[in-house]
Short mmCIF file of C-alpha atoms and ligand atoms in Angstrom, two decimals:
data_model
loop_
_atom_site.label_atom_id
_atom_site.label_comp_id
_atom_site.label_asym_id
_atom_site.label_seq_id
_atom_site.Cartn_x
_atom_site.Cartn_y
_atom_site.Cartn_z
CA UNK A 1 196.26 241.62 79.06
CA UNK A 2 199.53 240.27 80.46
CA UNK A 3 200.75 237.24 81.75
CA UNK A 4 203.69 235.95 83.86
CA UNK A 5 205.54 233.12 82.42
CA UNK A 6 208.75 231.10 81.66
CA UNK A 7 209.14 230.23 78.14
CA UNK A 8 205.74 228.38 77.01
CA UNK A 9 205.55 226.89 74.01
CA UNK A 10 203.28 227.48 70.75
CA UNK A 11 201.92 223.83 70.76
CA UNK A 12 201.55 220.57 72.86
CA UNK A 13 202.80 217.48 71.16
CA UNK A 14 200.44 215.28 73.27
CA UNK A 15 196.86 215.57 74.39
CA UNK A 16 193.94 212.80 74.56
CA UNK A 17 191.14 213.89 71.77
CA UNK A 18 187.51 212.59 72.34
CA UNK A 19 187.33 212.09 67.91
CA UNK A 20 183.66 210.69 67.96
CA UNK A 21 181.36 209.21 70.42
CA UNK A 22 181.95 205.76 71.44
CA UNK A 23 183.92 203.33 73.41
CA UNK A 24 187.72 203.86 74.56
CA UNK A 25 188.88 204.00 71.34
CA UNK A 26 187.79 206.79 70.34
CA UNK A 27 190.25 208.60 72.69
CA UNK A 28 193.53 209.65 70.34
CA UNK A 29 196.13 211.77 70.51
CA UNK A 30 196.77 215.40 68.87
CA UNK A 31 199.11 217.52 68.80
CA UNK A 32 197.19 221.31 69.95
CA UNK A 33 197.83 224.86 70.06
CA UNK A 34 198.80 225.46 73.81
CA UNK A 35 195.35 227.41 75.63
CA UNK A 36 196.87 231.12 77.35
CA UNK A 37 195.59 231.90 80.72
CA UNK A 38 193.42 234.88 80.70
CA UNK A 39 192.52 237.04 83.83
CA UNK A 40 192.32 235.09 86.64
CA UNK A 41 193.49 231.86 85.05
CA UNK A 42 196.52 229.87 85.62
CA UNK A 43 198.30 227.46 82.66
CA UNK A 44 199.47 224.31 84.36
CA UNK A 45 202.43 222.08 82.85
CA UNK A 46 200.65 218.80 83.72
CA UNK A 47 202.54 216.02 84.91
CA UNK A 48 199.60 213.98 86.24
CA UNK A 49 195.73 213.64 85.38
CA UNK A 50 193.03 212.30 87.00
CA UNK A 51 190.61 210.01 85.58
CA UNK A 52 186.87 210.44 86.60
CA UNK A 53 183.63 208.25 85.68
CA UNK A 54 182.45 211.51 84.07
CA UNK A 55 184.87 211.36 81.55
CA UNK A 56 184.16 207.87 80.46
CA UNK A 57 180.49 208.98 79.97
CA UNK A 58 181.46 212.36 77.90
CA UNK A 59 183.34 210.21 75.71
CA UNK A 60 179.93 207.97 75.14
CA UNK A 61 178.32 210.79 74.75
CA UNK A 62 180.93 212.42 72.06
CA UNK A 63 181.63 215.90 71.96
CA UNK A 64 179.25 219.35 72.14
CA UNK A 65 180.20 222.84 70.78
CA UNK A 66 180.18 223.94 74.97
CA UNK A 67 182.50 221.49 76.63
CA UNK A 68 186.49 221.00 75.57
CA UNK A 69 187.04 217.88 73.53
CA UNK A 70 189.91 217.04 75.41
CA UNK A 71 188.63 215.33 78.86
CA UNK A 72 190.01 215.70 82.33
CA UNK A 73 188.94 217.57 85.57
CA UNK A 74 191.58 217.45 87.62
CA UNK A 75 195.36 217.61 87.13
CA UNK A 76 198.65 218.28 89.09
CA UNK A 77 201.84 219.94 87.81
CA UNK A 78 204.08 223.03 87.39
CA UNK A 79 202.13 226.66 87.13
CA UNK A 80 204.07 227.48 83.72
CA UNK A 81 202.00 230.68 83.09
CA UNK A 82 199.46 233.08 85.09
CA UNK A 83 197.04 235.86 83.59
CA UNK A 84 196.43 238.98 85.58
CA UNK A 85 194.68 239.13 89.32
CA UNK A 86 195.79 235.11 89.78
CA UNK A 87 195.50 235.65 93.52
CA UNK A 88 198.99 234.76 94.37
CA UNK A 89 199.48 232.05 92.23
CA UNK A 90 202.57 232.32 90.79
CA UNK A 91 205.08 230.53 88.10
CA UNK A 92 206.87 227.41 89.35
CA UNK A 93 204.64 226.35 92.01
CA UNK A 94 203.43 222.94 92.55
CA UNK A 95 200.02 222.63 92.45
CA UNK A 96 196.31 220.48 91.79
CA UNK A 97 193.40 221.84 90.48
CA UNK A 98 190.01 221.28 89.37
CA UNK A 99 190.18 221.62 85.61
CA UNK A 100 186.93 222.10 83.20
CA UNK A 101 187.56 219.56 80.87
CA UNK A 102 191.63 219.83 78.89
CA UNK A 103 193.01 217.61 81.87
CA UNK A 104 194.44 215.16 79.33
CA UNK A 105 196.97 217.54 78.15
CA UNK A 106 201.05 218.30 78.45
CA UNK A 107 199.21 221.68 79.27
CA UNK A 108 195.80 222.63 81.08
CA UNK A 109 194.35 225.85 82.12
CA UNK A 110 192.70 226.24 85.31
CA UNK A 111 190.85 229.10 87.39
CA UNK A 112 193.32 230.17 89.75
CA UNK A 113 190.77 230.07 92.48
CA UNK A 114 190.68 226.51 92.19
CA UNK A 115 194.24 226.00 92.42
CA UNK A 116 195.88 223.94 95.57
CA UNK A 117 199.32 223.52 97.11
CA UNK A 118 201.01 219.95 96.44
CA UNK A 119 201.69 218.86 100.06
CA UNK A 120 205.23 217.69 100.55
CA UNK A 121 204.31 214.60 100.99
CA UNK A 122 202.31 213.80 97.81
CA UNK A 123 203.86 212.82 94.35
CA UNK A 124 201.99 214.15 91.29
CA UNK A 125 200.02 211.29 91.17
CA UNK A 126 198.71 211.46 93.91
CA UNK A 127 197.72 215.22 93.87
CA UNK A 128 195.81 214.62 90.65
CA UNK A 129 193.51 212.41 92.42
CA UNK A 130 192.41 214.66 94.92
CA UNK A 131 190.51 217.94 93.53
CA UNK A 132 187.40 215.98 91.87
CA UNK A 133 186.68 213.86 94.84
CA UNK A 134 187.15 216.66 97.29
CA UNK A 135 184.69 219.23 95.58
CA UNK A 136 182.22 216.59 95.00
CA UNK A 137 182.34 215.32 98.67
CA UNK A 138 182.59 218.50 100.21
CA UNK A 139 180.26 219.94 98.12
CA UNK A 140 177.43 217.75 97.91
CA UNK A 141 177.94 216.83 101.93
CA UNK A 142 177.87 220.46 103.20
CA UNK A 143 176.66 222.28 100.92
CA UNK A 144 173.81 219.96 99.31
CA UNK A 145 173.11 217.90 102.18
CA UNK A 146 173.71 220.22 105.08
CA UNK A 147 175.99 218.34 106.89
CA UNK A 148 175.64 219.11 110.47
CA UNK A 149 178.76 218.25 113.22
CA UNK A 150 178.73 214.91 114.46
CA UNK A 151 175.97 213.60 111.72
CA UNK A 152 176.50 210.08 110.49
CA UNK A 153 176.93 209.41 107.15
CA UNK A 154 176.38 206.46 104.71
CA UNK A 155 178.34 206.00 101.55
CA UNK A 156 177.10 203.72 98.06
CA UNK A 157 180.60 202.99 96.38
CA UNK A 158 182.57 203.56 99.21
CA UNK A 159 185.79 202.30 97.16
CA UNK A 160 185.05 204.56 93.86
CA UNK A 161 187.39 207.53 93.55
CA UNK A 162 184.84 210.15 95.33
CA UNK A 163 184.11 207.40 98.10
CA UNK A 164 187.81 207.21 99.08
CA UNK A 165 188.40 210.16 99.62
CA UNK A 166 184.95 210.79 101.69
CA UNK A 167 185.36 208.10 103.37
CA UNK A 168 188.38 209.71 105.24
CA UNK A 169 187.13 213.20 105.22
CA UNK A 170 184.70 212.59 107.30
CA UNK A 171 186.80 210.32 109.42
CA UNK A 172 189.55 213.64 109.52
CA UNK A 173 186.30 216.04 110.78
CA UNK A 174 184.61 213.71 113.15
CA UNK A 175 181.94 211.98 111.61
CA UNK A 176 180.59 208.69 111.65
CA UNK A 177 181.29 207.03 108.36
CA UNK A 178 179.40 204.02 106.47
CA UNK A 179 179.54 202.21 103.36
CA UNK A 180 178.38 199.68 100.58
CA UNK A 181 180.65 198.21 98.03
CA UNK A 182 179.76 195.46 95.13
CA UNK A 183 182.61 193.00 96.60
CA UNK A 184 183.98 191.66 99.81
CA UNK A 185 187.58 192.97 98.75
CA UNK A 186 186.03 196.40 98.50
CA UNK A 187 184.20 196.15 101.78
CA UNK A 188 187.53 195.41 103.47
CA UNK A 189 189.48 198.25 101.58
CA UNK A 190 186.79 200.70 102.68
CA UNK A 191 186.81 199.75 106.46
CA UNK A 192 190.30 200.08 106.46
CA UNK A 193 189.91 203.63 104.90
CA UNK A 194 188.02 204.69 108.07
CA UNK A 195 184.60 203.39 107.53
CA UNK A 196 183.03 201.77 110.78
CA UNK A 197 180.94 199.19 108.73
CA UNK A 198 181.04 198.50 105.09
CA UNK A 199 178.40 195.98 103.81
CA UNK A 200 178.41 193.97 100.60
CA UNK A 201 175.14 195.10 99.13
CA UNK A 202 175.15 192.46 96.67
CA UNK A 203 174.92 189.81 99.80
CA UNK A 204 173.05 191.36 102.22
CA UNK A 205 170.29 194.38 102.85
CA UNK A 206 172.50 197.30 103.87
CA UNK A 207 169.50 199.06 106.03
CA UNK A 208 168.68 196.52 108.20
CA UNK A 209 173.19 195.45 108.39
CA UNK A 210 173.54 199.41 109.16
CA UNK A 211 170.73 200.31 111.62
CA UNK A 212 171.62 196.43 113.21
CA UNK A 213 175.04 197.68 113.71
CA UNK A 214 174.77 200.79 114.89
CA UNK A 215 171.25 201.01 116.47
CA UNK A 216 170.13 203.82 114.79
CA UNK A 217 169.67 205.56 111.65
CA UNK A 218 171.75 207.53 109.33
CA UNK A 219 172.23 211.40 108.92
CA UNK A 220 173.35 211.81 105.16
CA UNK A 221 172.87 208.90 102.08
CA UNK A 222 175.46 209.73 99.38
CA UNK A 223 174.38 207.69 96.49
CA UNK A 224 175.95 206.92 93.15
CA UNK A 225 174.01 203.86 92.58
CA UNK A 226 171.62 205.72 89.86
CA UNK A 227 168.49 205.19 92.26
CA UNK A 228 168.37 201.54 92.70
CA UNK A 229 168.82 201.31 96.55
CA UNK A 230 165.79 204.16 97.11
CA UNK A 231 163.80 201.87 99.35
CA UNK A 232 166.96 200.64 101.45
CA UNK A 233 168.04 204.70 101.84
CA UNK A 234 164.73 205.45 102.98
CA UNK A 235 164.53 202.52 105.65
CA UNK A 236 167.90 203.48 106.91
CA UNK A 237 167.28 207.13 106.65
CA UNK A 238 167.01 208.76 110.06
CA UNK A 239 164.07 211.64 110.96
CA UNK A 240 164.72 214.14 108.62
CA UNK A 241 167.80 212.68 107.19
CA UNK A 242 169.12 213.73 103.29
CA UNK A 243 169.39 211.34 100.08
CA UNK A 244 171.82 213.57 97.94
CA UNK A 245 172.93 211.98 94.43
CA UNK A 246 175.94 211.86 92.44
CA UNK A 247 174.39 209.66 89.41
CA UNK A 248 171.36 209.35 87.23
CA UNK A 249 173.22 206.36 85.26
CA UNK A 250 171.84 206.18 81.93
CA UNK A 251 168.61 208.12 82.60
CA UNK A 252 167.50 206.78 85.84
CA UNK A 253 163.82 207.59 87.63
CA UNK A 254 163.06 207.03 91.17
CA UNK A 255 160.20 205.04 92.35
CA UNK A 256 159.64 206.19 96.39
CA UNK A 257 157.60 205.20 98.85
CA UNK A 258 155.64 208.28 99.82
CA UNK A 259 154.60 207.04 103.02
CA UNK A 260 158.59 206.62 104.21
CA UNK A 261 159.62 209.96 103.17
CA UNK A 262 156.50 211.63 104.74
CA UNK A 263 156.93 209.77 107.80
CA UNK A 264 160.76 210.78 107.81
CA UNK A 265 160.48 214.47 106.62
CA UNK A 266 162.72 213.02 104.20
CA UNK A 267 164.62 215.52 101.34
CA UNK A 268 165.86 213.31 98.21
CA UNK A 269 168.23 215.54 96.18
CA UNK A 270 171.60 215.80 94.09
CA UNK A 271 173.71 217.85 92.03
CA UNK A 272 176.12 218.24 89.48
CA UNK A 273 179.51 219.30 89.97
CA UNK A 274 180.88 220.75 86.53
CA UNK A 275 178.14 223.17 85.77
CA UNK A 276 178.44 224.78 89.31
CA UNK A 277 179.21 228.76 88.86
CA UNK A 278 182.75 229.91 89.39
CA UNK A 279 182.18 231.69 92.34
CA UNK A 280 180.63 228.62 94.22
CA UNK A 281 183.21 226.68 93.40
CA UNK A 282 185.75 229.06 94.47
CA UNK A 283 182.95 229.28 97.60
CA UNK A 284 183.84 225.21 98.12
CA UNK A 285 187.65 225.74 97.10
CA UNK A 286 188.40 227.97 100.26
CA UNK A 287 186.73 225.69 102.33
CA UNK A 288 188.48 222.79 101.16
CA UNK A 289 191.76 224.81 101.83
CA UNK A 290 190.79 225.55 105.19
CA UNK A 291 189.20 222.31 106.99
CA UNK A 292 190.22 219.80 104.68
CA UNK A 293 194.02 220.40 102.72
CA UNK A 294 195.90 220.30 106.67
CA UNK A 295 195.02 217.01 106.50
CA UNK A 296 196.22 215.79 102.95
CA UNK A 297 198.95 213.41 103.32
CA UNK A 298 198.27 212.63 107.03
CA UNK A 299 194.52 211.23 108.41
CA UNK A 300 193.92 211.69 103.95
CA UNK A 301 195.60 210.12 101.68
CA UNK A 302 195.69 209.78 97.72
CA UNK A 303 194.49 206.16 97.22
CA UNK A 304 195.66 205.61 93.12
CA UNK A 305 195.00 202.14 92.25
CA UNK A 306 196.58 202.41 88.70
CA UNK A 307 199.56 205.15 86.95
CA UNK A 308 199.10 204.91 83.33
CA UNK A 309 200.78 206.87 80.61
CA UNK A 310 199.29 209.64 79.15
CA UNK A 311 198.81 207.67 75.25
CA UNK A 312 197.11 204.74 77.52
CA UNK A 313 194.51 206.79 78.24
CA UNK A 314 191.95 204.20 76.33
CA UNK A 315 193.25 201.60 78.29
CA UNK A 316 192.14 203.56 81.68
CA UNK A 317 188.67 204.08 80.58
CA UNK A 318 188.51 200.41 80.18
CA UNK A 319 189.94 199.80 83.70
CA UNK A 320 187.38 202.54 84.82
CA UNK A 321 184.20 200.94 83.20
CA UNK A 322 185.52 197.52 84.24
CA UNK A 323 184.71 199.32 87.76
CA UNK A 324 187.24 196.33 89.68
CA UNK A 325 188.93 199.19 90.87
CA UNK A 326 189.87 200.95 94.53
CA UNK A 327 190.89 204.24 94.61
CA UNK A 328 191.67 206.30 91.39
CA UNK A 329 193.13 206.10 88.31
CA UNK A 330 195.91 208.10 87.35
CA UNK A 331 197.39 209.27 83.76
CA UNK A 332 201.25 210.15 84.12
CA UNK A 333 201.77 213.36 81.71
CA UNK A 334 205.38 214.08 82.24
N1 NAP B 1 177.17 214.71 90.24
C1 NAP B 1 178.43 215.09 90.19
O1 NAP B 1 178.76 216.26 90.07
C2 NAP B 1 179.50 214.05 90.29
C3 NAP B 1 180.85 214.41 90.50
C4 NAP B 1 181.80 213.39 90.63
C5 NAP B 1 181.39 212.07 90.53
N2 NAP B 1 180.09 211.78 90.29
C6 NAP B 1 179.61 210.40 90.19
O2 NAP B 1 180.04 209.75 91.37
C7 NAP B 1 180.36 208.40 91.06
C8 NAP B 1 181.79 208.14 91.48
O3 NAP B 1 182.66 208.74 90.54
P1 NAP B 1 184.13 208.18 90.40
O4 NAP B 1 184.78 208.94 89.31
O5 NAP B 1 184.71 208.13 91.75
O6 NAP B 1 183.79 206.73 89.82
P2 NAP B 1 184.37 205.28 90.08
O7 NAP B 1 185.68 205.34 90.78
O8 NAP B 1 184.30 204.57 88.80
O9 NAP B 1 183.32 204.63 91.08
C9 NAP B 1 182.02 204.31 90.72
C10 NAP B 1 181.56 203.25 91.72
O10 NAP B 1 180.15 203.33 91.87
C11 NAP B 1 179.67 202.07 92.24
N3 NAP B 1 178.45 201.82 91.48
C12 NAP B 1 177.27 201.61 92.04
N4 NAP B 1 176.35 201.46 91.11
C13 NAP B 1 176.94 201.57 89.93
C14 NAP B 1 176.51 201.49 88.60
N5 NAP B 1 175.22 201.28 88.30
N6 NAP B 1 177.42 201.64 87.60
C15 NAP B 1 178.74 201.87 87.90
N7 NAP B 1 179.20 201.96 89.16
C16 NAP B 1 178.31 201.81 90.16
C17 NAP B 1 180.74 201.05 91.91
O11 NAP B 1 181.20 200.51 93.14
P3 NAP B 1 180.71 199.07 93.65
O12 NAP B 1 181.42 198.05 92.82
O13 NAP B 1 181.14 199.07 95.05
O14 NAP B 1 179.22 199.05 93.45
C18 NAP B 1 181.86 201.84 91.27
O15 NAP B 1 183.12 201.44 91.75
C19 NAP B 1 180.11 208.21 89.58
O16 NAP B 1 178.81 207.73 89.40
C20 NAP B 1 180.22 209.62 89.04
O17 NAP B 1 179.50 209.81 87.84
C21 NAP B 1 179.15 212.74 90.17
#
């Protein structure tokens, strides 16, 4: 096997270490040998990573003998290295990419198929927000939920870091676009994101606000709420609309009301992002690059609420599970 590269190093000096399971302080840093891309793989000299709510809850969880130690799922940065067949990836470009855990790192590797360009107009930052949010909406909109042109869509957590970037997504392709948020602040930052109506769900029932507003019901639900707004997504749930989602919380069931989702031809469903097969990622990636990336940096932007360094990386869990946030948080590598 061969790879293409400038001079990489032996080891990283930095990378964030989930040591135990437990709060934020568990995260430390290590000095690691530096991963080599393999076929198909692409080593990344990371100057940004994203920060997802995923990572917060592998750290609670602590480590397992599958997944790397070091979190992260997205990063941006310099392509320092490729492995054979990286499908024209090549050393020196700028790029973001969906990472399988090893995002906290000086250096990450990535499939090459889930690579992206850094638009001009992006900083680092910036780009590391984007890949998580985009597979996740993309994926569990069209893919999950059948998305169909024109549908409306309704969005629970419209200002979390996959709600930001839906929330203009669908704005960019045409859809109509709701949302809840816990706060009036968040309600505001959402609307001004693109979202026709976002209601405070913790001060009034977002069915009967929604419906109200727009006189009918909604296409798509995409939840993160772990299940606690079932009844609500089924009374704003058009005929055969979709319930698709993102978060089970700490173990959540779902108590329905048969009758609604008879009544409705309703499907209830969800997914999870990280164990999706390589190829249907790389399925998702190429659509991402084709209806969605022309629009990065113009009707989508990166919406980072916080840039911290790399060794704060504790501290941005605790901003995370604070949850006051809009938008992302960012770690700054380089
Ligand atoms: N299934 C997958 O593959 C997948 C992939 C990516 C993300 N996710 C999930 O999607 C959600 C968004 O991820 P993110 O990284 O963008 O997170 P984030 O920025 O921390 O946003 C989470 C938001 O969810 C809302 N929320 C509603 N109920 C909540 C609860 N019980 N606990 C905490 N937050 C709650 C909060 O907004 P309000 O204050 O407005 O309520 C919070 O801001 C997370 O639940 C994450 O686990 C799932």
């Amino acid at each position: 096997m061969s790879t293409k590269h400038s001079k990489v190093p032996n080891r990283m000096q930095r990378c964030v270490v989930i040591t135990a399971a437990g709060g934020p302080e568990v995260l430390q840093m290590q000095a690691r040998q530096i991963p080599q891309p393999v076929a198909g793989e692409v080593l990344i000299r990371v100057k940004a990573a994203g920060i997802n709510r995923h990572d917060c809850n592998q750290r609670g969880r602590g480590t397992n003998p599958v997944q790397s130690d070091i979190p992260g799922l997205e990063v941006a940065g310099v392509v320092e290295a490729v492995g054979e067949d990286a499908g024209g990836v090549e050393p020196g470009m700028a790029v973001c990419a969906l990472v399988d855990g090893g995002g906290y790192a000086e250096y990450a590797i990535a499939s090459s198929a889930l690579v992206f360009p850094v638009p001009d107009a992006i900083d680092m930052a910036g780009a590391a927000s984007l890949p998580e949010a985009a597979f996740t909406a993309w994926y569990n909109l069209f893919s999950v939920a059948g998305l169909k042109q024109g549908e409306s869509v309704l969005i629970h957590g419209g200002t979390s870091g996959v709600g930001v970037f839906a929330i203009q997504m669908l704005r960019a392709l045409g859809h109509p676009v709701y949302a809840t948020c816990g706060s009036d602040a968040k309600c505001a930052a959402a609307e001004a994101l693109g979202a026709s109506l976002a209601v405070n769900y913790r001060t009034q029932a977002f069915d009967a606000a929604v419906t109200g507003r727009i006189g009918r019901e909604i296409d798509v639900v995409l939840d993160m709420s772990a299940g606690v707004h079932m009844q609500a997504n089924l009374e704003a749930l058009a005929y055969r609309g979709r319930i698709v989602h993102l978060s089970s919380g700490a173990g959540a069931a779902l108590h329905t009301p048969l009758a609604l989702i008879m009544k409705k031809e309703a499907r209830i469903t969800g997914s999870l992002m990280r164990p999706l097969p390589l190829p249907e990622k790389a399925a998702v990636a190429r659509m991402l690059k084709t209806a969605v990336w022309p629009h990065i940096g113009a009707a989508i932007k990166p919406q980072v609420a916080h840039v911290l360094p790399l060794n704060e990386a504790a501290e941005a869990h605790r901003l995370m599970e604070q949850g006051n946030h809009i938008g992302k948080i960012v770690l700054r590598v380089a």
